[in-house]
Coordinates of C-alpha atoms (C1' of nucleotides) in Angstrom, one line a residue:
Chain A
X1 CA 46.5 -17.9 3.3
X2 CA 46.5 -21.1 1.8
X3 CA 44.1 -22.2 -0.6
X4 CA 43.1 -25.2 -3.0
X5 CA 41.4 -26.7 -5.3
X6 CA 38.4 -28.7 -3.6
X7 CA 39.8 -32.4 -3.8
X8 CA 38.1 -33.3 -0.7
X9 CA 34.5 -35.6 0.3
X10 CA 32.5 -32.8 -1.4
X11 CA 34.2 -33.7 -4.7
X12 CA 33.2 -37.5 -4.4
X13 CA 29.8 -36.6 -3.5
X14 CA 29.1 -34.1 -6.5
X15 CA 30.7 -36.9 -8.3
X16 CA 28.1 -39.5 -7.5
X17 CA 25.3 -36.7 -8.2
X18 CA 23.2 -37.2 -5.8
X19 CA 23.0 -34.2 -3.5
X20 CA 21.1 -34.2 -0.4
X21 CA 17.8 -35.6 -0.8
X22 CA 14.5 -36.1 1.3
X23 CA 15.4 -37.9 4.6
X24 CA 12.7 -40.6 2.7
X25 CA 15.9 -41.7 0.2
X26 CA 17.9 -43.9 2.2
X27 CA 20.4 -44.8 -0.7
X28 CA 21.2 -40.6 -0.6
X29 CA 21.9 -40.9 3.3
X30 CA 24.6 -43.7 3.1
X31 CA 26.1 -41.9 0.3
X32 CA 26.4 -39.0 2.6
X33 CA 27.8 -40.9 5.3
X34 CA 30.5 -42.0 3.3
X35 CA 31.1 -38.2 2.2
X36 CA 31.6 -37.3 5.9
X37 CA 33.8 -40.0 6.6
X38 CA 35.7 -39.7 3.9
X39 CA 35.8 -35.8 5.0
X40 CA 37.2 -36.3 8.0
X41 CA 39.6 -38.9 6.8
X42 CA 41.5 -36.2 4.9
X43 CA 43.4 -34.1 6.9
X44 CA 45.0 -31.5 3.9
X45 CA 41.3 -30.6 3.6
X46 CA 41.5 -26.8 3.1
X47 CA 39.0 -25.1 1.5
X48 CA 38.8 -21.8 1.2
X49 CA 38.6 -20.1 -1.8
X50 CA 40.8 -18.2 -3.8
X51 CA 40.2 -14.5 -4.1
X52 CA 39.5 -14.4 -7.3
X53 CA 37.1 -17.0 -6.5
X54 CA 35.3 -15.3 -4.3
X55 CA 35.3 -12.1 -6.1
X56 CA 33.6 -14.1 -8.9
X57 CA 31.0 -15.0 -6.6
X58 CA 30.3 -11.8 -5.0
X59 CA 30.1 -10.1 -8.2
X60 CA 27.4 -12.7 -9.3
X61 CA 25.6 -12.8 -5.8
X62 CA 25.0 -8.9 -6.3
X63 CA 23.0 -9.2 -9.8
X64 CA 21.2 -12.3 -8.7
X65 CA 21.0 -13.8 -5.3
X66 CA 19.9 -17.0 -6.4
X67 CA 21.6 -18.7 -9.3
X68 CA 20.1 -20.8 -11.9
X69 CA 20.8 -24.4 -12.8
X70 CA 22.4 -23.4 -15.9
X71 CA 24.3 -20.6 -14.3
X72 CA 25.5 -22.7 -11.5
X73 CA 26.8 -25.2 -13.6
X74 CA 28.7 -22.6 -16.3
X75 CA 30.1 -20.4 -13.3
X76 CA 31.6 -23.9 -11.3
X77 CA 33.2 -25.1 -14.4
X78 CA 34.7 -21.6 -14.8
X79 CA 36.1 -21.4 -10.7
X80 CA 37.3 -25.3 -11.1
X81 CA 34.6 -25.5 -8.3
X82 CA 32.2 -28.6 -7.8
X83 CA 28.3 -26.9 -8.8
X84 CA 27.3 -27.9 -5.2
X85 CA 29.9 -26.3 -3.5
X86 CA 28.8 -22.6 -5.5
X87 CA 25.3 -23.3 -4.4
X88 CA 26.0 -23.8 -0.7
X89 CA 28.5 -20.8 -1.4
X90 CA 25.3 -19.2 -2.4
X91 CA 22.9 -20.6 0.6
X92 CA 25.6 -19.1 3.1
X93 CA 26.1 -16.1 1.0
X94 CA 22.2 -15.1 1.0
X95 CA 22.4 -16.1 4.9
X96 CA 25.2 -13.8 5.4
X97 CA 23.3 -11.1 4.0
X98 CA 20.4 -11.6 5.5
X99 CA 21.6 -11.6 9.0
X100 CA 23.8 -8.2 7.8
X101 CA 20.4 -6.8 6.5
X102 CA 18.8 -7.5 9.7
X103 CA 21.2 -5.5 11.4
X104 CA 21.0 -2.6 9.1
X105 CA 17.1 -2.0 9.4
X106 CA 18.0 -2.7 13.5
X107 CA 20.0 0.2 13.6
X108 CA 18.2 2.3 11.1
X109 CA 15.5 1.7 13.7
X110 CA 17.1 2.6 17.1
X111 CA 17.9 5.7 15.5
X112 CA 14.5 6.7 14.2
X113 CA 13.4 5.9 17.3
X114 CA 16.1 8.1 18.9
X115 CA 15.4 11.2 17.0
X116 CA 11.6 10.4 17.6
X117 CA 12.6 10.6 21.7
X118 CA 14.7 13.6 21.6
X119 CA 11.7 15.8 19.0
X120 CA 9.2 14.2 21.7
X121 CA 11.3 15.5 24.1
X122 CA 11.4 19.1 22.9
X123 CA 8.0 19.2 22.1
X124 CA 7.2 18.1 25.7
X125 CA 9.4 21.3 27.2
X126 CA 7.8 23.9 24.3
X127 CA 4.1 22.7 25.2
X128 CA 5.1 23.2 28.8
X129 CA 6.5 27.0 28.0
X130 CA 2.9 27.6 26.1
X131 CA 1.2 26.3 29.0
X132 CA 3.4 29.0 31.7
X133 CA 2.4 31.8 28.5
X134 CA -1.3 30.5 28.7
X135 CA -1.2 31.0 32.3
X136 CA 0.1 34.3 32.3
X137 CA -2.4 35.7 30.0
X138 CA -4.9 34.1 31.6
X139 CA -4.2 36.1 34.9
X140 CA -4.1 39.1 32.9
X141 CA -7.2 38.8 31.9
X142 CA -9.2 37.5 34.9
X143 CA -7.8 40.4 36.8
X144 CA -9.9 43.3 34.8
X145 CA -12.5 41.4 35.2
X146 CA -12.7 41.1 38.9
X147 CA -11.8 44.7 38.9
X148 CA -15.1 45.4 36.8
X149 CA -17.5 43.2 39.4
X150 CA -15.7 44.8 42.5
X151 CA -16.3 48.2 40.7
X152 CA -20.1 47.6 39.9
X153 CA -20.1 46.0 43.6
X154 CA -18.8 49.9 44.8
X155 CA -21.7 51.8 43.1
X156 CA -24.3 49.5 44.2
X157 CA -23.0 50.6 47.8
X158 CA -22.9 53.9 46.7
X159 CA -26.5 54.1 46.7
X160 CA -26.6 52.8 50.5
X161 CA -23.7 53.8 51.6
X162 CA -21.8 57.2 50.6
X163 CA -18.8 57.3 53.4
X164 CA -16.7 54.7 50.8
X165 CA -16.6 56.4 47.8
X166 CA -13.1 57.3 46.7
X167 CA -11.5 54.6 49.3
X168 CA -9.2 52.1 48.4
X169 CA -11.4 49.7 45.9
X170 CA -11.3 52.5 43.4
X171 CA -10.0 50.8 40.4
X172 CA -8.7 52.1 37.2
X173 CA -10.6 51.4 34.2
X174 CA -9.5 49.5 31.0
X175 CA -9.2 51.6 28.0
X176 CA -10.0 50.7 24.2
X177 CA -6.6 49.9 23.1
X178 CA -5.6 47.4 26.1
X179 CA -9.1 46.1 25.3
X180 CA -8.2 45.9 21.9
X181 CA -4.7 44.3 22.5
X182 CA -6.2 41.6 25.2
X183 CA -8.9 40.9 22.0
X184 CA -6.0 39.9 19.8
X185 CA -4.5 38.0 22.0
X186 CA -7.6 35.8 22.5
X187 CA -7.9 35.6 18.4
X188 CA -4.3 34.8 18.3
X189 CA -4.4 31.8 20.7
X190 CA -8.0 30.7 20.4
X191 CA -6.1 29.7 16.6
X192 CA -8.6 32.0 14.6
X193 CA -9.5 35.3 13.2
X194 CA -12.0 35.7 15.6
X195 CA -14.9 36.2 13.0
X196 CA -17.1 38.4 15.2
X197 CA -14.0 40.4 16.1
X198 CA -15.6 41.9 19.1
X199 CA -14.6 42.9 22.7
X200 CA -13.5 40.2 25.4
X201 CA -16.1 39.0 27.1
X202 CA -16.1 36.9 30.6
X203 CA -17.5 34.5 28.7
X204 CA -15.1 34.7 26.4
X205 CA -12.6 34.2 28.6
X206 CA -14.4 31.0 30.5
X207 CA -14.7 29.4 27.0
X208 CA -11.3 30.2 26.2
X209 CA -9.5 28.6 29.8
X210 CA -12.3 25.5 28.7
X211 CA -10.8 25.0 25.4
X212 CA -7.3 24.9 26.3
X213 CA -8.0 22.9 29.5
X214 CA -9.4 20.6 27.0
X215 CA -6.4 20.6 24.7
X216 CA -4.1 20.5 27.7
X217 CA -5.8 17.4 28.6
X218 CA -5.3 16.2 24.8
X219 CA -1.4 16.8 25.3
X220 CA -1.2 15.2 28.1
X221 CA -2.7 12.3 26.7
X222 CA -0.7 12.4 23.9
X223 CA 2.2 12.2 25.8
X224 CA 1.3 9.6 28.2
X225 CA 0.4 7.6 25.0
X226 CA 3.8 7.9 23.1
X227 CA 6.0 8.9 25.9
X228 CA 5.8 5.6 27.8
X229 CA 7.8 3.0 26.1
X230 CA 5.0 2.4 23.4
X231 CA 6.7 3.1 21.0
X232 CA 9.4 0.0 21.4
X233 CA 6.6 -2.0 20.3
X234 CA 6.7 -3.6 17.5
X235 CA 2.8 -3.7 17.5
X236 CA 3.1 0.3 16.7
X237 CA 6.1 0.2 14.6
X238 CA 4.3 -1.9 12.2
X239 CA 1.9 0.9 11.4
X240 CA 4.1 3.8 12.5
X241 CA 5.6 5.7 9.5
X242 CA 8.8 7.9 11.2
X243 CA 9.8 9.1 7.8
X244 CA 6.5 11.4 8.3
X245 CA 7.5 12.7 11.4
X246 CA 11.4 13.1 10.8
X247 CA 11.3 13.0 6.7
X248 CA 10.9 15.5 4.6
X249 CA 6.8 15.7 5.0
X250 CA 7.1 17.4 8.2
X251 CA 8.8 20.2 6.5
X252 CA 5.8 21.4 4.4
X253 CA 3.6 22.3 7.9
X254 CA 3.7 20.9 11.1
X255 CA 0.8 20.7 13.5
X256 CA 2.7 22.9 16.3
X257 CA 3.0 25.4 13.2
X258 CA -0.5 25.9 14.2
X259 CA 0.5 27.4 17.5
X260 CA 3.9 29.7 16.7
Chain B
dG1 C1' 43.4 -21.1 23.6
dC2 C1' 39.6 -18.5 21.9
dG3 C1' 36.4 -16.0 19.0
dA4 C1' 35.0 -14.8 14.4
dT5 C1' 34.5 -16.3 9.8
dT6 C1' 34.0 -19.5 6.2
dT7 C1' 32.8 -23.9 4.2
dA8 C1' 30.0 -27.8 4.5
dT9 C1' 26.5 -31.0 6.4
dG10 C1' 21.9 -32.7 7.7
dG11 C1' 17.1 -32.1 8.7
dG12 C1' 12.8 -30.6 7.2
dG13 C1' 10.0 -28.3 3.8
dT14 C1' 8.4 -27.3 -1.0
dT15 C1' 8.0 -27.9 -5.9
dA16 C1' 8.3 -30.2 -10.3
dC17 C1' 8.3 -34.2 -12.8
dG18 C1' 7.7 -39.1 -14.0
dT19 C1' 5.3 -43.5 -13.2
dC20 C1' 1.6 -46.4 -12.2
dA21 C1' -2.9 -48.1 -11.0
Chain C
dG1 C1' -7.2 -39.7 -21.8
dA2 C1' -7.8 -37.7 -17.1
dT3 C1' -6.7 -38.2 -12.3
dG4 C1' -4.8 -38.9 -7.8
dA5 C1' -1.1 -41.3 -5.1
dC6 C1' 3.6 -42.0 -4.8
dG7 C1' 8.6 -41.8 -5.5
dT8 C1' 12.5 -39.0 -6.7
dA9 C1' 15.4 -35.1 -7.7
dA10 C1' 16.5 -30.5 -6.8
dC11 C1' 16.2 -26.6 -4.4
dC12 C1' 15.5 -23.8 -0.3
dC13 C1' 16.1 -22.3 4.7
dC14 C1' 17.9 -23.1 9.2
dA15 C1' 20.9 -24.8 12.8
dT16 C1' 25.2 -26.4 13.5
dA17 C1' 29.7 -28.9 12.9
dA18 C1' 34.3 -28.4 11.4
dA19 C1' 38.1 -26.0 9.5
dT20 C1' 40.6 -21.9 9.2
dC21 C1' 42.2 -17.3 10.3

DNA sequence: GCGATTTATGGGGTTACGTCA
DNA sequence: GATGACGTAACCCCATAAATC
């Protein structure tokens, strides 16, 4: 790598001290169009800077970003270096970074947003494995039920009719401890103690399939809501906080704790 | 030859300061 | 003396040219 001191237009124009001023200046302009003339007139123009120059810099740029006058002007006497050439040095520097930085929070991003999809993704198969569970119990406890109207049904014909007792709709009753069992279920997934503490009712049950339709519906919505490319949108990022979702917070208690 | 990187330029905007009516 | 308009210098960001690797 070759380098050298800068001996090229630069120079003359730092020389003159006049840097770029207000297109309104026209004495500034001409000046500059003799810089770039003069420029391009010298063909041994090489300008990169030595290492050590640039690991002067670099050192500099990472206390302080911006340099002031003073500063400028001590640290370009010390790198033999015109003071306008270690501000534009700085101007590209802090460009540099800046366009680094941008990629940094873009990938930072993309994978917030990745871990988001895969935990939505989860969440989506568990909710649909409590929903099968829900289902299940549900049957289980529906059937007693119509066993217990089709049993009353069979002693009101009793009265009319004697020739079918002991046929085929004889139906075993329930006893207290699958009662019981069935009860704790209900306390269990209704997300309570169950206060009253008492026997499953029918009613019970009809509030019970209500409630979870509801909440069913409130899943859904939720994931219709988040699971439809919303979340690329930078309308939601702006308010959308992913370190509570995949941060630490989430670790204390987490809503689907609620359910487990 | 070509793409990436570095150095430098130019345009446009902002701010601070001095001058003048 | 206070004030607003104006010019100038210095700096910034941004896009881009030119040189270099």
């Amino acid at each position: 790598m070759e380098y050298a001191t800068y001996s090229s237009a630069a120079e003359v124009c730092e020389g003159i001290e006049t840097p770029p001023a207000p297109a309104a200046s026209s004495s500034s302009i001409s000046s500059m169009m003799i810089c770039r003339k003069k420029k391009n007139n010298n063909s041994n123009n090489t300008r990169r800077f030595s290492d050590d120059q640039i690991k002067s810099l670099e050192s500099i740029f990472e206390t302080e970003s911006r340099l002031e006058p003073k500063k400028k002007l001590q640290l370009a006497r010390e790198l033999g270096l015109q003071p306008r050439q270690v501000a534009i040095w700085f101007q590209n520097k802090r460009a540099r970074w800046k366009s680094k930085q941008l990629e940094r929070d873009y990938t930072i991003l993309r994978n917030n947003y990745n871990n988001l999809a895969s935990r939505f993704e989860s969440l989506k198969k568990e909710k649909q494995a409590l929903l099968i569970q829900l289902q299940k119990l549900n049957d289980l406890i529906q059937k007693p039920s119509m066993e217990k109207k089709t049993q009353s049904m069979d002693s009101e014909s009793e009265n009319g009719d004697t020739s079918k007792s002991g046929s085929e709709l004889k139906v075993k009753p329930i006893s207290q401890s699958s009662m019981a069992a069935r009860s704790s279920e209900h306390a269990v997934l209704c997300g309570g103690g169950g206060g009253g503490g008492g026997a499953l009712s029918d009613d019970d049950t009809s509030i019970k399939v209500e409630y979870f339709g509801n909440l069913e519906d409130g899943l859904v919505n939720f994931a219709h809501d988040h699971g439809d490319g919303s979340l690329t949108s930078p309308e939601d990022w702006g308010h959308f906080d992913s370190d509570d979702l995949l941060g630490q917070s989430t670790s204390d208690y987490q809503w689907w704790d609620f359910w487990s």
